[in-house]
PDB file of C-alpha atoms in Angstrom:
ATOM      1  CA  MET A   1      18.402  28.955 -13.309  1.00  0.00           C
ATOM      2  CA  ARG A   2      15.333  26.908 -14.228  1.00  0.00           C
ATOM      3  CA  ALA A   3      11.954  28.116 -12.952  1.00  0.00           C
ATOM      4  CA  LEU A   4       8.264  27.552 -13.602  1.00  0.00           C
ATOM      5  CA  GLN A   5       6.416  30.651 -14.835  1.00  0.00           C
ATOM      6  CA  PHE A   6       3.100  31.666 -16.330  1.00  0.00           C
ATOM      7  CA  ASP A   7       2.597  34.718 -18.522  1.00  0.00           C
ATOM      8  CA  ARG A   8      -1.165  34.562 -18.969  1.00  0.00           C
ATOM      9  CA  PHE A   9      -4.081  33.821 -16.651  1.00  0.00           C
ATOM     10  CA  ASP A  10      -5.425  30.442 -17.634  1.00  0.00           C
ATOM     11  CA  SER A  11      -5.420  26.802 -16.590  1.00  0.00           C
ATOM     12  CA  PRO A  12      -2.170  25.115 -15.484  1.00  0.00           C
ATOM     13  CA  ASP A  13      -1.509  24.597 -19.223  1.00  0.00           C
ATOM     14  CA  ALA A  14      -0.150  28.166 -19.087  1.00  0.00           C
ATOM     15  CA  ILE A  15       2.758  27.076 -16.854  1.00  0.00           C
ATOM     16  CA  VAL A  16       6.105  26.685 -18.616  1.00  0.00           C
ATOM     17  CA  LEU A  17       9.654  25.822 -17.530  1.00  0.00           C
ATOM     18  CA  ARG A  18      12.204  28.503 -18.481  1.00  0.00           C
ATOM     19  CA  ASP A  19      15.781  29.607 -17.903  1.00  0.00           C
ATOM     20  CA  VAL A  20      15.655  32.903 -15.974  1.00  0.00           C
ATOM     21  CA  PRO A  21      17.990  35.020 -13.812  1.00  0.00           C
ATOM     22  CA  GLN A  22      18.395  34.154 -10.151  1.00  0.00           C
ATOM     23  CA  PRO A  23      16.420  36.419  -7.792  1.00  0.00           C
ATOM     24  CA  GLU A  24      18.359  38.576  -5.349  1.00  0.00           C
ATOM     25  CA  PRO A  25      17.233  38.764  -1.701  1.00  0.00           C
ATOM     26  CA  GLY A  26      16.001  42.119  -0.455  1.00  0.00           C
ATOM     27  CA  PRO A  27      16.112  43.395   3.135  1.00  0.00           C
ATOM     28  CA  GLY A  28      14.779  40.801   5.549  1.00  0.00           C
ATOM     29  CA  GLN A  29      14.795  38.045   2.935  1.00  0.00           C
ATOM     30  CA  LEU A  30      17.009  35.072   2.287  1.00  0.00           C
ATOM     31  CA  ARG A  31      17.570  32.991  -0.817  1.00  0.00           C
ATOM     32  CA  ILE A  32      17.651  29.215  -0.807  1.00  0.00           C
ATOM     33  CA  ALA A  33      18.747  26.543  -3.208  1.00  0.00           C
ATOM     34  CA  VAL A  34      15.378  24.832  -3.479  1.00  0.00           C
ATOM     35  CA  ARG A  35      15.190  21.120  -2.753  1.00  0.00           C
ATOM     36  CA  ALA A  36      11.391  20.784  -2.608  1.00  0.00           C
ATOM     37  CA  CYS A  37       8.337  22.951  -3.332  1.00  0.00           C
ATOM     38  CA  GLY A  38       4.881  22.101  -2.008  1.00  0.00           C
ATOM     39  CA  LEU A  39       1.908  22.565  -4.326  1.00  0.00           C
ATOM     40  CA  THR A  40      -1.393  23.930  -3.028  1.00  0.00           C
ATOM     41  CA  PRO A  41      -4.841  24.747  -4.481  1.00  0.00           C
ATOM     42  CA  ALA A  42      -3.851  28.414  -4.150  1.00  0.00           C
ATOM     43  CA  ASP A  43      -1.236  27.900  -6.879  1.00  0.00           C
ATOM     44  CA  TRP A  44      -3.922  27.084  -9.426  1.00  0.00           C
ATOM     45  CA  HIS A  45      -6.116  29.969  -8.216  1.00  0.00           C
ATOM     46  CA  LEU A  46      -3.207  32.357  -8.799  1.00  0.00           C
ATOM     47  CA  VAL A  47      -2.661  30.987 -12.298  1.00  0.00           C
ATOM     48  CA  ASP A  48      -6.410  31.397 -12.834  1.00  0.00           C
ATOM     49  CA  GLY A  49      -6.180  35.106 -11.959  1.00  0.00           C
ATOM     50  CA  LEU A  50      -6.546  35.355  -8.176  1.00  0.00           C
ATOM     51  CA  LEU A  51      -5.035  38.675  -6.978  1.00  0.00           C
ATOM     52  CA  ALA A  52      -4.372  39.671 -10.594  1.00  0.00           C
ATOM     53  CA  ASP A  53      -5.146  43.309  -9.774  1.00  0.00           C
ATOM     54  CA  HIS A  54      -2.973  43.346  -6.653  1.00  0.00           C
ATOM     55  CA  LEU A  55       0.335  41.887  -7.864  1.00  0.00           C
ATOM     56  CA  PRO A  56       2.967  43.138 -10.341  1.00  0.00           C
ATOM     57  CA  PRO A  57       2.573  42.407 -14.056  1.00  0.00           C
ATOM     58  CA  LEU A  58       3.189  39.006 -15.599  1.00  0.00           C
ATOM     59  CA  PRO A  59       5.198  36.845 -15.971  1.00  0.00           C
ATOM     60  CA  ARG A  60       4.929  35.404 -12.492  1.00  0.00           C
ATOM     61  CA  GLY A  61       6.325  32.369 -10.704  1.00  0.00           C
ATOM     62  CA  LEU A  62       4.614  29.302  -9.239  1.00  0.00           C
ATOM     63  CA  GLY A  63       4.981  27.763  -5.799  1.00  0.00           C
ATOM     64  CA  LEU A  64       4.171  29.182  -2.356  1.00  0.00           C
ATOM     65  CA  GLU A  65       6.061  26.935   0.059  1.00  0.00           C
ATOM     66  CA  VAL A  66       9.599  25.614  -0.108  1.00  0.00           C
ATOM     67  CA  ALA A  67      12.433  23.816   1.633  1.00  0.00           C
ATOM     68  CA  GLY A  68      16.130  23.950   0.844  1.00  0.00           C
ATOM     69  CA  THR A  69      19.535  25.262   1.908  1.00  0.00           C
ATOM     70  CA  VAL A  70      20.363  28.909   2.560  1.00  0.00           C
ATOM     71  CA  ASP A  71      22.303  30.366  -0.382  1.00  0.00           C
ATOM     72  CA  ALA A  72      22.305  34.149   0.233  1.00  0.00           C
ATOM     73  CA  LEU A  73      21.218  36.579   2.958  1.00  0.00           C
ATOM     74  CA  GLY A  74      19.485  39.909   2.512  1.00  0.00           C
ATOM     75  CA  GLU A  75      20.252  42.990   4.555  1.00  0.00           C
ATOM     76  CA  GLY A  76      19.296  42.679   8.220  1.00  0.00           C
ATOM     77  CA  VAL A  77      18.942  38.888   8.248  1.00  0.00           C
ATOM     78  CA  ASP A  78      20.618  37.190  11.200  1.00  0.00           C
ATOM     79  CA  GLY A  79      20.289  33.996  13.189  1.00  0.00           C
ATOM     80  CA  VAL A  80      20.775  31.835  10.107  1.00  0.00           C
ATOM     81  CA  GLN A  81      23.876  30.833   8.136  1.00  0.00           C
ATOM     82  CA  LEU A  82      24.694  29.828   4.590  1.00  0.00           C
ATOM     83  CA  GLY A  83      24.088  26.116   4.168  1.00  0.00           C
ATOM     84  CA  ASP A  84      21.387  25.865   6.863  1.00  0.00           C
ATOM     85  CA  ARG A  85      18.370  23.735   5.946  1.00  0.00           C
ATOM     86  CA  VAL A  86      15.209  25.845   6.191  1.00  0.00           C
ATOM     87  CA  PHE A  87      11.537  25.742   5.184  1.00  0.00           C
ATOM     88  CA  GLY A  88       8.736  28.255   4.920  1.00  0.00           C
ATOM     89  CA  PRO A  89       6.769  30.452   2.499  1.00  0.00           C
ATOM     90  CA  ALA A  90       8.284  31.643  -0.772  1.00  0.00           C
ATOM     91  CA  THR A  91       7.784  35.122  -2.185  1.00  0.00           C
ATOM     92  CA  PHE A  92       5.378  34.907  -5.121  1.00  0.00           C
ATOM     93  CA  ASP A  93       4.947  38.474  -6.359  1.00  0.00           C
ATOM     94  CA  GLY A  94       7.795  38.395  -8.866  1.00  0.00           C
ATOM     95  CA  PRO A  95       8.779  36.576 -12.054  1.00  0.00           C
ATOM     96  CA  THR A  96       9.810  33.518 -10.023  1.00  0.00           C
ATOM     97  CA  ALA A  97       8.510  31.897  -6.846  1.00  0.00           C
ATOM     98  CA  GLY A  98       9.120  28.593  -5.075  1.00  0.00           C
ATOM     99  CA  ALA A  99       9.096  26.233  -8.064  1.00  0.00           C
ATOM    100  CA  ALA A 100      12.582  27.175  -9.180  1.00  0.00           C
ATOM    101  CA  GLU A 101      16.175  26.218  -8.545  1.00  0.00           C
ATOM    102  CA  TYR A 102      16.507  29.263  -6.261  1.00  0.00           C
ATOM    103  CA  ALA A 103      13.770  31.063  -4.320  1.00  0.00           C
ATOM    104  CA  LEU A 104      13.385  34.000  -1.947  1.00  0.00           C
ATOM    105  CA  MET A 105      11.802  33.608   1.490  1.00  0.00           C
ATOM    106  CA  PRO A 106      10.341  36.302   3.790  1.00  0.00           C
ATOM    107  CA  ALA A 107       9.983  33.925   6.764  1.00  0.00           C
ATOM    108  CA  TRP A 108      11.563  30.611   7.655  1.00  0.00           C
ATOM    109  CA  ALA A 109      12.547  28.082  10.295  1.00  0.00           C
ATOM    110  CA  ARG A 110      15.229  25.428  10.432  1.00  0.00           C
ATOM    111  CA  ILE A 111      14.222  21.974   9.273  1.00  0.00           C
ATOM    112  CA  PRO A 112      14.362  19.625  12.280  1.00  0.00           C
ATOM    113  CA  ASP A 113      16.579  16.572  12.242  1.00  0.00           C
ATOM    114  CA  GLY A 114      14.720  13.564  10.890  1.00  0.00           C
ATOM    115  CA  VAL A 115      12.407  15.654   8.668  1.00  0.00           C
ATOM    116  CA  THR A 116      13.103  15.412   4.937  1.00  0.00           C
ATOM    117  CA  ASP A 117      13.025  18.345   2.534  1.00  0.00           C
ATOM    118  CA  GLU A 118       9.853  16.952   0.953  1.00  0.00           C
ATOM    119  CA  GLN A 119       8.137  16.642   4.333  1.00  0.00           C
ATOM    120  CA  ALA A 120       9.216  20.152   5.324  1.00  0.00           C
ATOM    121  CA  ALA A 121       7.975  21.707   2.064  1.00  0.00           C
ATOM    122  CA  ALA A 122       4.545  20.187   2.747  1.00  0.00           C
ATOM    123  CA  LEU A 123       4.127  22.010   6.048  1.00  0.00           C
ATOM    124  CA  PRO A 124       3.956  25.828   5.824  1.00  0.00           C
ATOM    125  CA  MET A 125       0.545  26.633   4.333  1.00  0.00           C
ATOM    126  CA  ALA A 126      -1.349  23.714   5.844  1.00  0.00           C
ATOM    127  CA  ALA A 127       0.127  24.374   9.275  1.00  0.00           C
ATOM    128  CA  GLU A 128      -0.364  28.148   9.130  1.00  0.00           C
ATOM    129  CA  THR A 129      -3.965  27.881   7.934  1.00  0.00           C
ATOM    130  CA  ALA A 130      -4.913  25.222  10.479  1.00  0.00           C
ATOM    131  CA  TRP A 131      -3.295  27.017  13.439  1.00  0.00           C
ATOM    132  CA  ARG A 132      -4.852  30.345  12.487  1.00  0.00           C
ATOM    133  CA  ALA A 133      -8.273  28.759  12.000  1.00  0.00           C
ATOM    134  CA  LEU A 134      -8.248  27.183  15.454  1.00  0.00           C
ATOM    135  CA  ASP A 135      -7.173  30.478  17.018  1.00  0.00           C
ATOM    136  CA  ASP A 136      -9.761  32.541  15.128  1.00  0.00           C
ATOM    137  CA  LEU A 137     -12.516  30.039  15.901  1.00  0.00           C
ATOM    138  CA  GLY A 138     -11.676  30.329  19.597  1.00  0.00           C
ATOM    139  CA  VAL A 139     -11.818  26.609  20.314  1.00  0.00           C
ATOM    140  CA  ARG A 140     -10.629  25.805  23.839  1.00  0.00           C
ATOM    141  CA  PRO A 141      -9.201  22.743  25.630  1.00  0.00           C
ATOM    142  CA  GLY A 142     -11.938  20.364  26.690  1.00  0.00           C
ATOM    143  CA  GLU A 143     -14.350  21.440  23.954  1.00  0.00           C
ATOM    144  CA  LEU A 144     -15.633  19.156  21.224  1.00  0.00           C
ATOM    145  CA  LEU A 145     -14.499  20.274  17.760  1.00  0.00           C
ATOM    146  CA  LEU A 146     -15.854  18.913  14.495  1.00  0.00           C
ATOM    147  CA  VAL A 147     -13.313  19.117  11.644  1.00  0.00           C
ATOM    148  CA  HIS A 148     -15.092  18.669   8.339  1.00  0.00           C
ATOM    149  CA  GLY A 149     -12.808  17.701   5.465  1.00  0.00           C
ATOM    150  CA  ALA A 150     -10.151  16.303   7.773  1.00  0.00           C
ATOM    151  CA  GLY A 151      -8.675  14.260   4.939  1.00  0.00           C
ATOM    152  CA  SER A 152      -7.318  17.476   3.395  1.00  0.00           C
ATOM    153  CA  THR A 153      -3.846  18.655   4.352  1.00  0.00           C
ATOM    154  CA  VAL A 154      -5.255  21.628   6.277  1.00  0.00           C
ATOM    155  CA  GLY A 155      -7.860  19.406   7.894  1.00  0.00           C
ATOM    156  CA  GLU A 156      -5.361  16.850   9.136  1.00  0.00           C
ATOM    157  CA  ALA A 157      -3.075  19.581  10.453  1.00  0.00           C
ATOM    158  CA  ALA A 158      -6.051  21.084  12.310  1.00  0.00           C
ATOM    159  CA  VAL A 159      -6.888  17.699  13.846  1.00  0.00           C
ATOM    160  CA  ARG A 160      -3.303  17.229  14.996  1.00  0.00           C
ATOM    161  CA  PHE A 161      -3.054  20.734  16.463  1.00  0.00           C
ATOM    162  CA  ALA A 162      -6.420  20.428  18.202  1.00  0.00           C
ATOM    163  CA  LEU A 163      -5.584  17.105  19.804  1.00  0.00           C
ATOM    164  CA  HIS A 164      -2.235  18.530  20.918  1.00  0.00           C
ATOM    165  CA  ARG A 165      -4.120  21.409  22.577  1.00  0.00           C
ATOM    166  CA  GLY A 166      -6.328  19.014  24.557  1.00  0.00           C
ATOM    167  CA  ILE A 167      -9.418  19.373  22.366  1.00  0.00           C
ATOM    168  CA  ARG A 168     -11.670  16.435  21.625  1.00  0.00           C
ATOM    169  CA  VAL A 169     -12.055  15.964  17.853  1.00  0.00           C
ATOM    170  CA  ILE A 170     -14.646  14.396  15.590  1.00  0.00           C
ATOM    171  CA  ALA A 171     -13.411  14.330  12.003  1.00  0.00           C
ATOM    172  CA  THR A 172     -15.200  13.712   8.733  1.00  0.00           C
ATOM    173  CA  ALA A 173     -12.969  12.094   6.132  1.00  0.00           C
ATOM    174  CA  GLY A 174     -12.915   9.673   3.239  1.00  0.00           C
ATOM    175  CA  PRO A 175     -11.333   6.223   3.401  1.00  0.00           C
ATOM    176  CA  THR A 176      -7.863   7.398   2.316  1.00  0.00           C
ATOM    177  CA  ARG A 177      -7.015   9.174   5.595  1.00  0.00           C
ATOM    178  CA  ALA A 178      -9.650   7.782   7.988  1.00  0.00           C
ATOM    179  CA  ALA A 179      -7.409   5.148   9.587  1.00  0.00           C
ATOM    180  CA  ALA A 180      -4.527   7.608  10.064  1.00  0.00           C
ATOM    181  CA  LEU A 181      -6.838  10.127  11.740  1.00  0.00           C
ATOM    182  CA  GLU A 182      -8.234   7.482  14.081  1.00  0.00           C
ATOM    183  CA  GLU A 183      -4.702   6.392  14.945  1.00  0.00           C
ATOM    184  CA  ILE A 184      -3.772   9.849  16.251  1.00  0.00           C
ATOM    185  CA  GLY A 185      -6.907  10.070  18.426  1.00  0.00           C
ATOM    186  CA  ALA A 186      -9.768  11.531  16.391  1.00  0.00           C
ATOM    187  CA  GLN A 187     -13.214   9.982  16.149  1.00  0.00           C
ATOM    188  CA  VAL A 188     -13.827   9.625  12.419  1.00  0.00           C
ATOM    189  CA  THR A 189     -16.972   9.323  10.352  1.00  0.00           C
ATOM    190  CA  ALA A 190     -17.628   9.387   6.625  1.00  0.00           C
ATOM    191  CA  TYR A 191     -19.233  12.081   4.507  1.00  0.00           C
ATOM    192  CA  GLY A 192     -22.595  11.663   2.834  1.00  0.00           C
ATOM    193  CA  ASP A 193     -26.085  10.611   3.809  1.00  0.00           C
ATOM    194  CA  GLY A 194     -26.572  10.178   7.533  1.00  0.00           C
ATOM    195  CA  MET A 195     -23.517  12.248   8.476  1.00  0.00           C
ATOM    196  CA  THR A 196     -25.508  14.408  10.902  1.00  0.00           C
ATOM    197  CA  GLU A 197     -26.884  11.380  12.694  1.00  0.00           C
ATOM    198  CA  ARG A 198     -23.452   9.725  12.891  1.00  0.00           C
ATOM    199  CA  ILE A 199     -21.869  12.851  14.322  1.00  0.00           C
ATOM    200  CA  GLY A 200     -24.700  13.137  16.839  1.00  0.00           C
ATOM    201  CA  ALA A 201     -24.074   9.577  17.977  1.00  0.00           C
ATOM    202  CA  LEU A 202     -20.346  10.203  18.366  1.00  0.00           C
ATOM    203  CA  SER A 203     -20.774  13.531  20.155  1.00  0.00           C
ATOM    204  CA  GLY A 204     -23.419  12.379  22.583  1.00  0.00           C
ATOM    205  CA  GLY A 205     -24.869  15.876  22.419  1.00  0.00           C
ATOM    206  CA  ALA A 206     -24.050  19.219  20.877  1.00  0.00           C
ATOM    207  CA  VAL A 207     -20.848  19.960  18.987  1.00  0.00           C
ATOM    208  CA  ASP A 208     -19.116  22.973  20.566  1.00  0.00           C
ATOM    209  CA  ARG A 209     -17.456  24.317  17.412  1.00  0.00           C
ATOM    210  CA  ALA A 210     -16.957  23.250  13.809  1.00  0.00           C
ATOM    211  CA  LEU A 211     -14.163  23.907  11.343  1.00  0.00           C
ATOM    212  CA  ASP A 212     -14.754  23.419   7.612  1.00  0.00           C
ATOM    213  CA  THR A 213     -11.540  22.550   5.756  1.00  0.00           C
ATOM    214  CA  ALA A 214     -13.098  20.758   2.791  1.00  0.00           C
ATOM    215  CA  PRO A 215     -11.983  22.208  -0.568  1.00  0.00           C
ATOM    216  CA  THR A 216     -14.796  23.867  -2.485  1.00  0.00           C
ATOM    217  CA  GLY A 217     -13.248  23.415  -5.899  1.00  0.00           C
ATOM    218  CA  GLY A 218     -14.280  26.970  -6.867  1.00  0.00           C
ATOM    219  CA  ARG A 219     -12.650  30.371  -7.059  1.00  0.00           C
ATOM    220  CA  ILE A 220     -11.849  31.509  -3.528  1.00  0.00           C
ATOM    221  CA  ASP A 221     -11.766  35.243  -4.232  1.00  0.00           C
ATOM    222  CA  ARG A 222     -15.373  35.514  -5.416  1.00  0.00           C
ATOM    223  CA  ALA A 223     -17.939  36.279  -2.741  1.00  0.00           C
ATOM    224  CA  ASP A 224     -20.685  36.077  -5.362  1.00  0.00           C
ATOM    225  CA  GLN A 225     -19.886  32.574  -6.588  1.00  0.00           C
ATOM    226  CA  PRO A 226     -22.463  30.002  -5.492  1.00  0.00           C
ATOM    227  CA  SER A 227     -21.414  27.339  -3.047  1.00  0.00           C
ATOM    228  CA  PRO A 228     -21.062  23.925  -4.723  1.00  0.00           C
ATOM    229  CA  ALA A 229     -23.930  21.491  -4.384  1.00  0.00           C
ATOM    230  CA  GLY A 230     -23.764  19.610  -1.116  1.00  0.00           C
ATOM    231  CA  GLY A 231     -21.886  22.332   0.768  1.00  0.00           C
ATOM    232  CA  ALA A 232     -21.672  21.369   4.433  1.00  0.00           C
ATOM    233  CA  LEU A 233     -21.921  24.726   6.187  1.00  0.00           C
ATOM    234  CA  PRO A 234     -25.702  24.566   6.849  1.00  0.00           C
ATOM    235  CA  THR A 235     -25.174  21.171   8.485  1.00  0.00           C
ATOM    236  CA  LEU A 236     -22.312  22.487  10.618  1.00  0.00           C
ATOM    237  CA  VAL A 237     -24.443  25.414  11.770  1.00  0.00           C
ATOM    238  CA  GLU A 238     -27.218  22.971  12.675  1.00  0.00           C
ATOM    239  CA  LEU A 239     -24.817  20.788  14.664  1.00  0.00           C
ATOM    240  CA  THR A 240     -23.354  23.693  16.671  1.00  0.00           C
ATOM    241  CA  GLY A 241     -26.563  25.716  16.901  1.00  0.00           C
ATOM    242  CA  ASP A 242     -24.789  28.991  16.081  1.00  0.00           C
ATOM    243  CA  PRO A 243     -23.085  30.215  12.877  1.00  0.00           C
ATOM    244  CA  ASP A 244     -20.596  32.129  15.054  1.00  0.00           C
ATOM    245  CA  ARG A 245     -19.297  28.744  16.256  1.00  0.00           C
ATOM    246  CA  VAL A 246     -18.469  27.646  12.697  1.00  0.00           C
ATOM    247  CA  LEU A 247     -15.473  28.744  10.617  1.00  0.00           C
ATOM    248  CA  THR A 248     -14.560  27.869   7.031  1.00  0.00           C
ATOM    249  CA  VAL A 249     -11.202  28.236   5.325  1.00  0.00           C
ATOM    250  CA  SER A 250     -12.626  27.822   1.815  1.00  0.00           C
ATOM    251  CA  ASP A 251     -16.384  28.252   1.293  1.00  0.00           C
ATOM    252  CA  PHE A 252     -16.494  32.035   1.612  1.00  0.00           C
ATOM    253  CA  ALA A 253     -19.588  32.524  -0.529  1.00  0.00           C
ATOM    254  CA  ALA A 254     -21.763  30.282   1.633  1.00  0.00           C
ATOM    255  CA  ALA A 255     -20.211  31.768   4.772  1.00  0.00           C
ATOM    256  CA  ALA A 256     -21.388  35.232   3.746  1.00  0.00           C
ATOM    257  CA  ASP A 257     -24.928  33.919   3.286  1.00  0.00           C
ATOM    258  CA  LEU A 258     -25.022  32.062   6.593  1.00  0.00           C
ATOM    259  CA  GLY A 259     -23.045  34.362   8.890  1.00  0.00           C
ATOM    260  CA  VAL A 260     -20.303  31.787   9.334  1.00  0.00           C
ATOM    261  CA  ARG A 261     -16.803  32.947  10.267  1.00  0.00           C
ATOM    262  CA  ILE A 262     -13.927  33.017   7.791  1.00  0.00           C
ATOM    263  CA  THR A 263     -10.184  33.500   8.199  1.00  0.00           C
ATOM    264  CA  THR A 264      -7.973  35.061   5.533  1.00  0.00           C
ATOM    265  CA  GLU A 265      -5.098  36.994   7.123  1.00  0.00           C
ATOM    266  CA  ILE A 266      -2.024  34.846   6.544  1.00  0.00           C
ATOM    267  CA  ARG A 267       0.649  35.161   9.220  1.00  0.00           C
ATOM    268  CA  TYR A 268       3.885  33.202   9.560  1.00  0.00           C
ATOM    269  CA  ASP A 269       4.948  34.139  13.084  1.00  0.00           C
ATOM    270  CA  ARG A 270       4.696  30.526  14.302  1.00  0.00           C
ATOM    271  CA  MET A 271       7.264  28.939  11.977  1.00  0.00           C
ATOM    272  CA  ASP A 272       9.608  27.958  14.818  1.00  0.00           C
ATOM    273  CA  GLU A 273       6.672  26.366  16.652  1.00  0.00           C
ATOM    274  CA  PHE A 274       5.736  24.408  13.522  1.00  0.00           C
ATOM    275  CA  ALA A 275       9.346  23.239  13.213  1.00  0.00           C
ATOM    276  CA  ARG A 276       9.385  22.070  16.830  1.00  0.00           C
ATOM    277  CA  LEU A 277       6.111  20.181  16.478  1.00  0.00           C
ATOM    278  CA  ALA A 278       7.293  18.585  13.225  1.00  0.00           C
ATOM    279  CA  GLY A 279      10.504  17.488  14.901  1.00  0.00           C
ATOM    280  CA  GLU A 280       8.463  15.888  17.705  1.00  0.00           C
ATOM    281  CA  GLY A 281       6.226  14.071  15.215  1.00  0.00           C
ATOM    282  CA  ILE A 282       3.115  15.982  16.298  1.00  0.00           C
ATOM    283  CA  LEU A 283       2.798  17.918  13.029  1.00  0.00           C
ATOM    284  CA  VAL A 284       2.855  15.738   9.931  1.00  0.00           C
ATOM    285  CA  VAL A 285       1.424  16.565   6.516  1.00  0.00           C
ATOM    286  CA  PRO A 286       1.346  13.396   4.396  1.00  0.00           C
ATOM    287  CA  VAL A 287       3.169  13.591   1.065  1.00  0.00           C
ATOM    288  CA  ALA A 288       1.129  11.776  -1.571  1.00  0.00           C
ATOM    289  CA  GLY A 289       3.575  12.126  -4.444  1.00  0.00           C
ATOM    290  CA  THR A 290       6.706  13.874  -5.717  1.00  0.00           C
ATOM    291  CA  TYR A 291       7.276  15.291  -9.191  1.00  0.00           C
ATOM    292  CA  THR A 292      10.020  17.048 -11.120  1.00  0.00           C
ATOM    293  CA  LEU A 293       9.580  20.551 -12.495  1.00  0.00           C
ATOM    294  CA  GLU A 294       8.961  19.005 -15.909  1.00  0.00           C
ATOM    295  CA  GLN A 295       6.035  17.006 -14.462  1.00  0.00           C
ATOM    296  CA  VAL A 296       4.083  19.992 -13.131  1.00  0.00           C
ATOM    297  CA  GLN A 297       1.141  19.393 -15.487  1.00  0.00           C
ATOM    298  CA  LYS A 298       0.723  15.850 -14.165  1.00  0.00           C
ATOM    299  CA  ALA A 299       0.859  17.120 -10.578  1.00  0.00           C
ATOM    300  CA  ALA A 300      -1.639  19.881 -11.374  1.00  0.00           C
ATOM    301  CA  GLU A 301      -4.125  17.415 -12.833  1.00  0.00           C
ATOM    302  CA  LEU A 302      -4.056  15.282  -9.682  1.00  0.00           C
ATOM    303  CA  SER A 303      -4.164  18.304  -7.365  1.00  0.00           C
ATOM    304  CA  ARG A 304      -7.166  19.795  -9.140  1.00  0.00           C
ATOM    305  CA  SER A 305      -9.029  16.483  -8.890  1.00  0.00           C
ATOM    306  CA  ARG A 306      -9.597  17.436  -5.209  1.00  0.00           C
ATOM    307  CA  HIS A 307      -8.542  13.904  -4.212  1.00  0.00           C
ATOM    308  CA  PRO A 308      -4.728  13.940  -4.218  1.00  0.00           C
ATOM    309  CA  GLY A 309      -4.511  11.880  -1.000  1.00  0.00           C
ATOM    310  CA  GLY A 310      -2.044  14.292   0.597  1.00  0.00           C
ATOM    311  CA  LYS A 311       0.461  16.951  -0.357  1.00  0.00           C
ATOM    312  CA  LEU A 312       2.001  16.954  -3.838  1.00  0.00           C
ATOM    313  CA  VAL A 313       5.594  18.165  -3.911  1.00  0.00           C
ATOM    314  CA  LEU A 314       7.950  19.241  -6.685  1.00  0.00           C
ATOM    315  CA  VAL A 315      11.510  18.039  -6.067  1.00  0.00           C
ATOM    316  CA  LEU A 316      14.750  19.435  -7.461  1.00  0.00           C
TER     317      LEU A 316
END
């Protein structure tokens, strides 16, 4: 089968397309014929060396989230049949991952009717991160939540989940996603000078909690790396009045300095819930562009620009 791999830690230039053996599902896993693979900033961090000391030796595969049709079942897997359309996380600790003609999955859910493979492949990581962040932050119905970086895929998913939970949302976003966020019920304001004053005017008082989903553009496994210029966490702490009421999914270095919460423990026990919400149109992660496996370098360049305008997806 064809698969994307990297055999050195470097920029996305290290990624190559090769013919490799199909992976075999282990206990509790299934294998799919991949139809779409979502790309995330974590892909480039892994190529850059994230978790290098915690994963098996190179070469390694690319792609953390997939959608496709069930091709083989590992021992102990039930409740799913060959040919079913499923989506979820791909295993990424071997020589292949999600960006391949066949991929292994440790967790999954059926793709709802009316949801395309590309749309389904865009969901797992954004939905999981956003749901977990809201839970870990402890935001409750009736509270006012500020989502900073709501134009990101995680940010928009967090806005959608929060509104569905009965939480009032103020979102900061650029012009690309501002109208879409307003349409689903968020109050939206722009980044930049005067943001604090604009949020104060919209809130009419204190913000109860704040969630930072803006990409930092830096290595996410380095607690000693400085926060990029213009980091928003001090402003979010000022708006809520308490660093314990602020959580970031990306700016871990600044969070350590300020006492802001972080969330890192990935868990995929809500896949069926994500599928249901996607089928009802409540959970949507916009797909900004699709690419073939051969076009991964082009997709990587746009993804790493930090302004992709939505999810980028490899299609097979």
